[in-house]
Amino acid sequence: LTSAAQVAAIAGIGLLFRDTGNCLMAEFLLNELSHGQSTARTIDSESYALTAGLALGMVTVGMARSKRNVSLAALGIAQRLHDAFTCGRDVLIDKEHSLHAVTNTTYSQSFLSNRRPGMRVSRDFNFNVTASGAILAFGLYFAKSGSRTAALSLCLPEAQVLLERIRPDLLLLRVLARAL
């Protein structure tokens, strides 16, 4: 299949399973976001990851605090998405989806000891490819949850030097996701 057909198929999955919280589709889309199309050209990989993130967001929209689908919490969606757009730095999301500021050592020990079998460590992510889709999915997942800590994880850095290190498109997506 062509790259355009694959992207359209991923978008179709998001539309078909919109707002269902389907655990199987959420896990599939999360895996596609994190390591799909690794052999394709960069532009194709970025569009694929962005569409996978948007589709994942559509499937899990507003379910971070939802009691109706507890199985999504077992997937570790919030932590895996956060790793995909921050390279696993600065904060940790516990099983109840709350973010905690921790040191990198504590983060590494906690994350590596609590990860599921087969779950990829954050350094396996290609940050430049996964960040845009992960930010969209993270924002939609936490939409209407009122989670102050999730909003803080999407904050823009205050220092000019740090601000210049983030791509402009990712800055825009962080602002939009935080507003959800």
PDB file of N, CA and C in Angstrom, residues 135 139-140 142-146 150-152 154-155 171-180:
ATOM      1  N   ILE A 135       1.582  14.698  21.239  1.00  0.00           N
ATOM      2  CA  ILE A 135       1.010  15.888  21.881  1.00  0.00           C
ATOM      3  C   ILE A 135      -0.489  15.963  21.615  1.00  0.00           C
ATOM      4  N   GLY A 139      -3.283  15.575  24.588  1.00  0.00           N
ATOM      5  CA  GLY A 139      -4.258  16.635  24.833  1.00  0.00           C
ATOM      6  C   GLY A 139      -5.686  16.126  24.745  1.00  0.00           C
ATOM      7  N   LEU A 140      -5.978  15.315  23.738  1.00  0.00           N
ATOM      8  CA  LEU A 140      -7.327  14.779  23.595  1.00  0.00           C
ATOM      9  C   LEU A 140      -7.656  13.778  24.701  1.00  0.00           C
ATOM     10  N   PHE A 142      -6.611  13.836  27.760  1.00  0.00           N
ATOM     11  CA  PHE A 142      -6.873  14.585  28.988  1.00  0.00           C
ATOM     12  C   PHE A 142      -7.915  15.684  28.808  1.00  0.00           C
ATOM     13  N   ALA A 143      -8.587  15.741  27.660  1.00  0.00           N
ATOM     14  CA  ALA A 143      -9.585  16.781  27.414  1.00  0.00           C
ATOM     15  C   ALA A 143     -10.696  16.727  28.459  1.00  0.00           C
ATOM     16  N   LYS A 144     -11.063  17.884  28.964  1.00  0.00           N
ATOM     17  CA  LYS A 144     -12.148  18.042  29.942  1.00  0.00           C
ATOM     18  C   LYS A 144     -11.907  17.288  31.245  1.00  0.00           C
ATOM     19  N   SER A 145     -10.662  16.876  31.503  1.00  0.00           N
ATOM     20  CA  SER A 145     -10.386  16.145  32.742  1.00  0.00           C
ATOM     21  C   SER A 145     -10.104  17.097  33.902  1.00  0.00           C
ATOM     22  N   GLY A 146      -9.710  18.318  33.582  1.00  0.00           N
ATOM     23  CA  GLY A 146      -9.385  19.273  34.626  1.00  0.00           C
ATOM     24  C   GLY A 146      -8.072  18.950  35.331  1.00  0.00           C
ATOM     25  N   ALA A 150      -1.501  17.546  34.093  1.00  0.00           N
ATOM     26  CA  ALA A 150      -1.394  17.274  32.659  1.00  0.00           C
ATOM     27  C   ALA A 150      -1.193  18.580  31.894  1.00  0.00           C
ATOM     28  N   ALA A 151      -1.909  19.617  32.309  1.00  0.00           N
ATOM     29  CA  ALA A 151      -1.741  20.923  31.670  1.00  0.00           C
ATOM     30  C   ALA A 151      -0.338  21.465  31.910  1.00  0.00           C
ATOM     31  N   LEU A 152       0.199  21.233  33.098  1.00  0.00           N
ATOM     32  CA  LEU A 152       1.557  21.702  33.393  1.00  0.00           C
ATOM     33  C   LEU A 152       2.608  20.994  32.542  1.00  0.00           C
ATOM     34  N   LEU A 154       2.309  20.268  29.550  1.00  0.00           N
ATOM     35  CA  LEU A 154       2.259  20.851  28.212  1.00  0.00           C
ATOM     36  C   LEU A 154       2.672  22.320  28.194  1.00  0.00           C
ATOM     37  N   CYS A 155       3.047  22.858  29.350  1.00  0.00           N
ATOM     38  CA  CYS A 155       3.459  24.264  29.426  1.00  0.00           C
ATOM     39  C   CYS A 155       4.689  24.520  28.572  1.00  0.00           C
ATOM     40  N   LEU A 171       5.407  23.802  19.573  1.00  0.00           N
ATOM     41  CA  LEU A 171       4.937  24.845  20.490  1.00  0.00           C
ATOM     42  C   LEU A 171       3.454  25.109  20.266  1.00  0.00           C
ATOM     43  N   LEU A 172       3.066  25.231  19.001  1.00  0.00           N
ATOM     44  CA  LEU A 172       1.656  25.444  18.670  1.00  0.00           C
ATOM     45  C   LEU A 172       0.794  24.290  19.151  1.00  0.00           C
ATOM     46  N   LEU A 173       1.224  23.073  18.910  1.00  0.00           N
ATOM     47  CA  LEU A 173       0.450  21.910  19.336  1.00  0.00           C
ATOM     48  C   LEU A 173       0.349  21.827  20.855  1.00  0.00           C
ATOM     49  N   ARG A 174       1.391  22.194  21.568  1.00  0.00           N
ATOM     50  CA  ARG A 174       1.328  22.210  23.041  1.00  0.00           C
ATOM     51  C   ARG A 174       0.293  23.217  23.543  1.00  0.00           C
ATOM     52  N   VAL A 175       0.283  24.385  22.935  1.00  0.00           N
ATOM     53  CA  VAL A 175      -0.694  25.398  23.344  1.00  0.00           C
ATOM     54  C   VAL A 175      -2.122  24.924  23.055  1.00  0.00           C
ATOM     55  N   LEU A 176      -2.328  24.357  21.880  1.00  0.00           N
ATOM     56  CA  LEU A 176      -3.661  23.850  21.531  1.00  0.00           C
ATOM     57  C   LEU A 176      -4.084  22.687  22.436  1.00  0.00           C
ATOM     58  N   ALA A 177      -3.189  21.752  22.688  1.00  0.00           N
ATOM     59  CA  ALA A 177      -3.525  20.603  23.538  1.00  0.00           C
ATOM     60  C   ALA A 177      -3.789  21.038  24.968  1.00  0.00           C
ATOM     61  N   ARG A 178      -3.051  22.005  25.438  1.00  0.00           N
ATOM     62  CA  ARG A 178      -3.255  22.490  26.804  1.00  0.00           C
ATOM     63  C   ARG A 178      -4.619  23.164  26.946  1.00  0.00           C
ATOM     64  N   ALA A 179      -5.088  23.788  25.885  1.00  0.00           N
ATOM     65  CA  ALA A 179      -6.385  24.479  25.929  1.00  0.00           C
ATOM     66  C   ALA A 179      -7.563  23.501  25.938  1.00  0.00           C
ATOM     67  N   LEU A 180      -7.321  22.255  25.613  1.00  0.00           N
ATOM     68  CA  LEU A 180      -8.416  21.272  25.624  1.00  0.00           C
ATOM     69  C   LEU A 180      -8.781  20.944  27.038  1.00  0.00           C
TER      70      LEU A 180
END
